[in-house]
XYZ file of C-alpha atoms in Angstrom:
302
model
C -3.561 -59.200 -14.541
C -2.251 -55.970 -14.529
C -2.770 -53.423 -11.468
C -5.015 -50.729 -11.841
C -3.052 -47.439 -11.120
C -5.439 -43.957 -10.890
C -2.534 -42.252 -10.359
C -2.005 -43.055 -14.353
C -5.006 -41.472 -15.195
C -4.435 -38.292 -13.469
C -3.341 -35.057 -15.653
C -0.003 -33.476 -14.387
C -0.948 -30.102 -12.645
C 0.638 -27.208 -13.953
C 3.062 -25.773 -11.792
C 1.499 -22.357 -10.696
C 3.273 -19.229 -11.370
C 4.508 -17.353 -8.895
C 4.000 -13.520 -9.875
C 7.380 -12.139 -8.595
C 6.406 -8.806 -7.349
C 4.029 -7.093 -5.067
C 0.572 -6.043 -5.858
C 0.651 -2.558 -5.615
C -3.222 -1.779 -6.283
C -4.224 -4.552 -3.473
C -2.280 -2.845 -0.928
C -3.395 0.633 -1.865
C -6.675 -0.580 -1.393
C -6.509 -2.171 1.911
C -4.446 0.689 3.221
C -7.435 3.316 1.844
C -10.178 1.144 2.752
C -8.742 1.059 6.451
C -8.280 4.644 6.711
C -11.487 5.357 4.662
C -13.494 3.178 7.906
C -11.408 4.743 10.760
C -12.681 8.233 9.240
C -16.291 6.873 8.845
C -16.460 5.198 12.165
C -14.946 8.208 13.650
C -17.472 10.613 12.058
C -20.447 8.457 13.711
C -18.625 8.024 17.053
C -17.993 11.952 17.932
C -19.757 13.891 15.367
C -23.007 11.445 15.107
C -23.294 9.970 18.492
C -21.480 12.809 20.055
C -19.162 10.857 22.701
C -16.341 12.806 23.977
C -12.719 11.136 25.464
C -10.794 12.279 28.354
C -8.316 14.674 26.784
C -5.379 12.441 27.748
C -6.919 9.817 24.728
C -7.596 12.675 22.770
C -3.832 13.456 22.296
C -2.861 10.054 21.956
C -5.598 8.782 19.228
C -4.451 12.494 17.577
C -1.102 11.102 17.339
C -1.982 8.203 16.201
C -4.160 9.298 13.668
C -1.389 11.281 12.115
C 0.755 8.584 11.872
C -2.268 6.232 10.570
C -1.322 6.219 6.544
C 2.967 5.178 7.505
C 1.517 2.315 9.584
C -0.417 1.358 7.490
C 1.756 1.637 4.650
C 4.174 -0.097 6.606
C 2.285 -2.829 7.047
C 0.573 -3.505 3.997
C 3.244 -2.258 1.711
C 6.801 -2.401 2.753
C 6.428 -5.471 5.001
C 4.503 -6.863 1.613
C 7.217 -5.905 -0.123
C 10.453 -7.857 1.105
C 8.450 -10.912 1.543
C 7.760 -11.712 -2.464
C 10.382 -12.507 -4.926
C 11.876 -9.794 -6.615
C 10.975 -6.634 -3.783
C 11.232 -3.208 -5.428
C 14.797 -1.742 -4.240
C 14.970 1.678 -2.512
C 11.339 1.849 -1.754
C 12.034 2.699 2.093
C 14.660 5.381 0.834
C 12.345 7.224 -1.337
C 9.560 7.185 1.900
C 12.408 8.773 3.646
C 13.856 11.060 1.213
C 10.123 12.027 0.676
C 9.618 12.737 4.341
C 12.725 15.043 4.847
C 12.634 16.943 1.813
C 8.630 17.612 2.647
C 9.469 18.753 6.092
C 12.470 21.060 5.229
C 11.510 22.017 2.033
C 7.830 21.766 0.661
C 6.221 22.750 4.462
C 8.436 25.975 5.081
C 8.303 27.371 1.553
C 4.715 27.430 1.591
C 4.196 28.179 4.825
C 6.669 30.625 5.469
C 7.491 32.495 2.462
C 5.001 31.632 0.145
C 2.011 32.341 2.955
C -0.533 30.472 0.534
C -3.710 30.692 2.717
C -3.141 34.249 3.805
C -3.584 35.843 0.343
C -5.697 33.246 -1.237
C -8.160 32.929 0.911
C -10.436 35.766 0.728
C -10.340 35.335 -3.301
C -12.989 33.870 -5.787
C -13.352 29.919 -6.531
C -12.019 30.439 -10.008
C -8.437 32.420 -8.586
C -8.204 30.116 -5.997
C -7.619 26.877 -8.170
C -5.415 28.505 -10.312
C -3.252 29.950 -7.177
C -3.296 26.483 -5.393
C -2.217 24.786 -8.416
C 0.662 26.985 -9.401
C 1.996 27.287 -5.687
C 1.302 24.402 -3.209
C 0.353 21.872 -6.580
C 3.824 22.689 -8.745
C 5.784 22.553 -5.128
C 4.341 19.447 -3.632
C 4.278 17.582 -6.904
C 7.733 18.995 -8.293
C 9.205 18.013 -4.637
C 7.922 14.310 -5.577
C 8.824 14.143 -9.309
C 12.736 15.382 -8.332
C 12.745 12.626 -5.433
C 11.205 9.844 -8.167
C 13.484 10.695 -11.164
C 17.135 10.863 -9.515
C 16.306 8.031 -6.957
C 14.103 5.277 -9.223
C 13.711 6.418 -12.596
C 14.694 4.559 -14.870
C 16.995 2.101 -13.412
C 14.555 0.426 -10.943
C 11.304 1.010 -13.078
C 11.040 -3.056 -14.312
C 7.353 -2.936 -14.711
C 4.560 0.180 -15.225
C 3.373 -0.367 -11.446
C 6.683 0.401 -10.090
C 6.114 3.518 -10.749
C 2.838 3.574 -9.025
C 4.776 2.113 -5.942
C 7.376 4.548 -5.735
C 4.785 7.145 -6.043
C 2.733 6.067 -3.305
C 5.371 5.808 -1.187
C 6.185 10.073 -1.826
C 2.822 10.477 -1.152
C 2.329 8.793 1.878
C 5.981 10.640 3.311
C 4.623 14.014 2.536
C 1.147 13.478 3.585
C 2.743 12.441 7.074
C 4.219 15.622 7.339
C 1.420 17.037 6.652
C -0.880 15.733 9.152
C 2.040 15.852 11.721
C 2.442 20.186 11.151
C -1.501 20.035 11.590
C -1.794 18.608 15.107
C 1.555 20.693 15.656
C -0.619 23.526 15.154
C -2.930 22.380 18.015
C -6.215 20.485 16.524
C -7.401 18.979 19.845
C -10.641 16.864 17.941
C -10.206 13.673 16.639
C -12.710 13.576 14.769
C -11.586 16.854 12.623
C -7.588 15.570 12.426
C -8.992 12.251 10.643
C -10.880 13.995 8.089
C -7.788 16.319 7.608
C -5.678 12.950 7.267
C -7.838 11.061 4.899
C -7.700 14.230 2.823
C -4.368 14.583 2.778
C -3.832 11.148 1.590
C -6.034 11.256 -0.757
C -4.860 14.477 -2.376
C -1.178 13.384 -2.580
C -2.359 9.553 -3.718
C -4.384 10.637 -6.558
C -1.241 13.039 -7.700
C 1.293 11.265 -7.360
C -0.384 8.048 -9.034
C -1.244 10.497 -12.036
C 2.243 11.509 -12.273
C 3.677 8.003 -12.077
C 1.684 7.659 -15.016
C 3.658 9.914 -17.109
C 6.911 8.560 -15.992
C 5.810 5.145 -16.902
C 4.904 5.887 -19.749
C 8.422 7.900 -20.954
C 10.219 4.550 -19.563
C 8.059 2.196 -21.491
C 6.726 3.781 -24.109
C 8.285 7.097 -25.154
C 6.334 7.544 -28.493
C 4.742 11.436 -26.830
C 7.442 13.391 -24.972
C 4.600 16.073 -24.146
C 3.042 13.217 -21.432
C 5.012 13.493 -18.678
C 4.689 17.434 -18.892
C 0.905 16.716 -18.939
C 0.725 14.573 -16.408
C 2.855 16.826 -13.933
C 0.383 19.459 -14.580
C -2.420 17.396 -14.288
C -1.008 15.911 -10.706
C -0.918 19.914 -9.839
C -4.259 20.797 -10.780
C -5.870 18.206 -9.190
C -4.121 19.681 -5.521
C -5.248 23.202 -6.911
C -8.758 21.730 -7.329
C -9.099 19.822 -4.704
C -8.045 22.123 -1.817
C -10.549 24.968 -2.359
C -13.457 22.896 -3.432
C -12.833 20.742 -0.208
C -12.718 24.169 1.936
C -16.059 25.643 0.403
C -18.034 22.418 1.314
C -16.801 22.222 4.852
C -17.787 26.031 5.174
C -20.659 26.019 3.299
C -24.302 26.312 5.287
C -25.595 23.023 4.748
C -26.851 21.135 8.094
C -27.987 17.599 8.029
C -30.072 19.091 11.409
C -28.256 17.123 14.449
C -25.298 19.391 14.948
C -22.807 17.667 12.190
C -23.133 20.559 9.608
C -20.602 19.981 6.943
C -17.889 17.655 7.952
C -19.998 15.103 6.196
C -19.914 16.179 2.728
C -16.278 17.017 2.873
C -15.649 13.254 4.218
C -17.692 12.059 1.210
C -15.535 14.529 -1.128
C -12.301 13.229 0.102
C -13.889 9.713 -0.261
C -14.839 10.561 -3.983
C -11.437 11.960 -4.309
C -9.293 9.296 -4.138
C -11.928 6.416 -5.387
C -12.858 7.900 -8.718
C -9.230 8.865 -10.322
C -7.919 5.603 -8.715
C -10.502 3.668 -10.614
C -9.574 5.715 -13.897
C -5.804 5.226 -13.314
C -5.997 1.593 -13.102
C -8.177 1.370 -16.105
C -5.221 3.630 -18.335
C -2.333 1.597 -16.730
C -4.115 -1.962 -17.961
C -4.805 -0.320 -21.377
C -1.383 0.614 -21.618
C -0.355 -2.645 -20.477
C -2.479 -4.843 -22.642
C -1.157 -2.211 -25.511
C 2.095 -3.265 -24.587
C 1.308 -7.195 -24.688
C -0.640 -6.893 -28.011
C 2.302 -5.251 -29.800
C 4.720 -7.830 -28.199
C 2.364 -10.312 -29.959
C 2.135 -9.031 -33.227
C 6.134 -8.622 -33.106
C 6.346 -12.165 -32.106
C 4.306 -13.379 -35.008
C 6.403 -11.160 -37.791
């Protein structure tokens, strides 16, 4: 009599695959969502509640703050990165590169020649967008695209979210520079330097993501030569939007009647900011990428 084996009548498993390189939308998320409840929990703790810190941990959470979006990003994205299969190369160089060429060239040329906020500030809503966009919008995001296409592009762009990783990582460099001038310049609440933080972050984010859409795009498919041009400006105008809108909420006269006033409405903007065009760049890079499968398909077929 033979032996019954179940073994037998167990199906193989498939051997699961192994996707090869880092999830780039997972860790923006996680480093976002972080930030997004530091600022929230903030907000409630010394704007809501109304509890005030010795001013020695004042100066160290304001340092910390500042430095919030490179530990995070260290954490969830370049330690991420050399622990899958195939890590994206040079990712730490453009953070770097980004960093340096922010600090000695973005910061002082709009600071200190182009005096942006001195002789935009008293103008209409209209003027002002169009004068952020074609100073500190063209500059920041120019800054980024030279750093992206003499470092990565295209010899390290293997896949459409490369591009998006490279990206972030200019944006988080320059956005640490950024919140690094502002305590510089002696912002002593914590509560106000997180709100500037999460803004800058999301400003530079939701650029630079836009951009890396263009570049993408010329890499993988370069049927329209007029995108990346389009998306540059694009990346601009959204700074040039985004800046003066964020200013007129923060100063506007609305009070929620316990002593908050606006810093609510320009958390939820900066919120808004970087949720909505992430949601509608993720939803163009799968279309392009399901584009890409379906013609690989048809050409498979013919």
């Amino acid at each position: 009599m033979s032996r019954y084996n179940p073994t037998l009548l167990t199906p193989p498993k498939e051997e699961e695959v192994i996707y090869p390189y880092r999830r780039v939308w997972y860790s923006i998320t996680f480093e976002v969502g972080i930030l997004i409840l530091i600022a929230v929990s903030f907000f409630i703790i010394f704007d809501v509640l109304t509890i005030s810190l010795p001013e020695i941990f004042n100066r160290v959470i304001i340092i910390l703050l500042a430095l919030a979006p490179t530990l995070l990003w260290l954490v969830f994205s370049l330690y991420r990165e050399y622990r899958v299969q195939e890590p994206r190369p040079q990712l730490a160089l453009v953070f770097i590169i980004s960093i340096l060429a922010a600090n000695a060239v973005g910061v002082p040329l709009l600071d200190n020649f182009l005096h942006v906020d001195d002789w935009l500030a008293l103008e209409d809503t209209l003027d002002r967008i169009i004068g952020y966009t074609v100073t500190v919008g063209i500059v920041q995001e120019g800054i980024k695209y030279t750093i992206l296409r003499y470092i990565i592009w295209p010899q390290h762009l293997r896949t459409r979210l490369d591009s998006v990783a490279y990206a972030v990582a200019t944006a988080i460099g320059y956005a640490t520079v950024l919140n690094l001038h502002f305590i510089a310049e002696g912002a002593t609440s914590p509560s106000i330097v997180v709100y500037r933080v999460l803004f800058n972050v999301a400003i530079h984010i939701t650029a630079s993501v836009i951009m890396s859409y263009g570049l993408a795009e010329l890499h993988f498919s370069p049927r329209n030569l007029f995108l990346l041009p389009t998306t540059l400006a694009l990346a601009a105008l959204s700074t040039g939007v985004a800046i003066p809108i964020r200013a007129g909420i923060v100063n506007a006269g609305f009070s929620l009647g316990f002593g908050v006033q606006n810093q609510l409405f320009g958390l939820l903007f900066s919120i808004g900011l970087i949720i909505v065009p992430m949601i509608a760049m993720i939803l163009l890079y799968e279309n392009a990428e399901n584009r890409q499968r379906e013609a690989f398909n048809v050409a498979q077929q013919e």
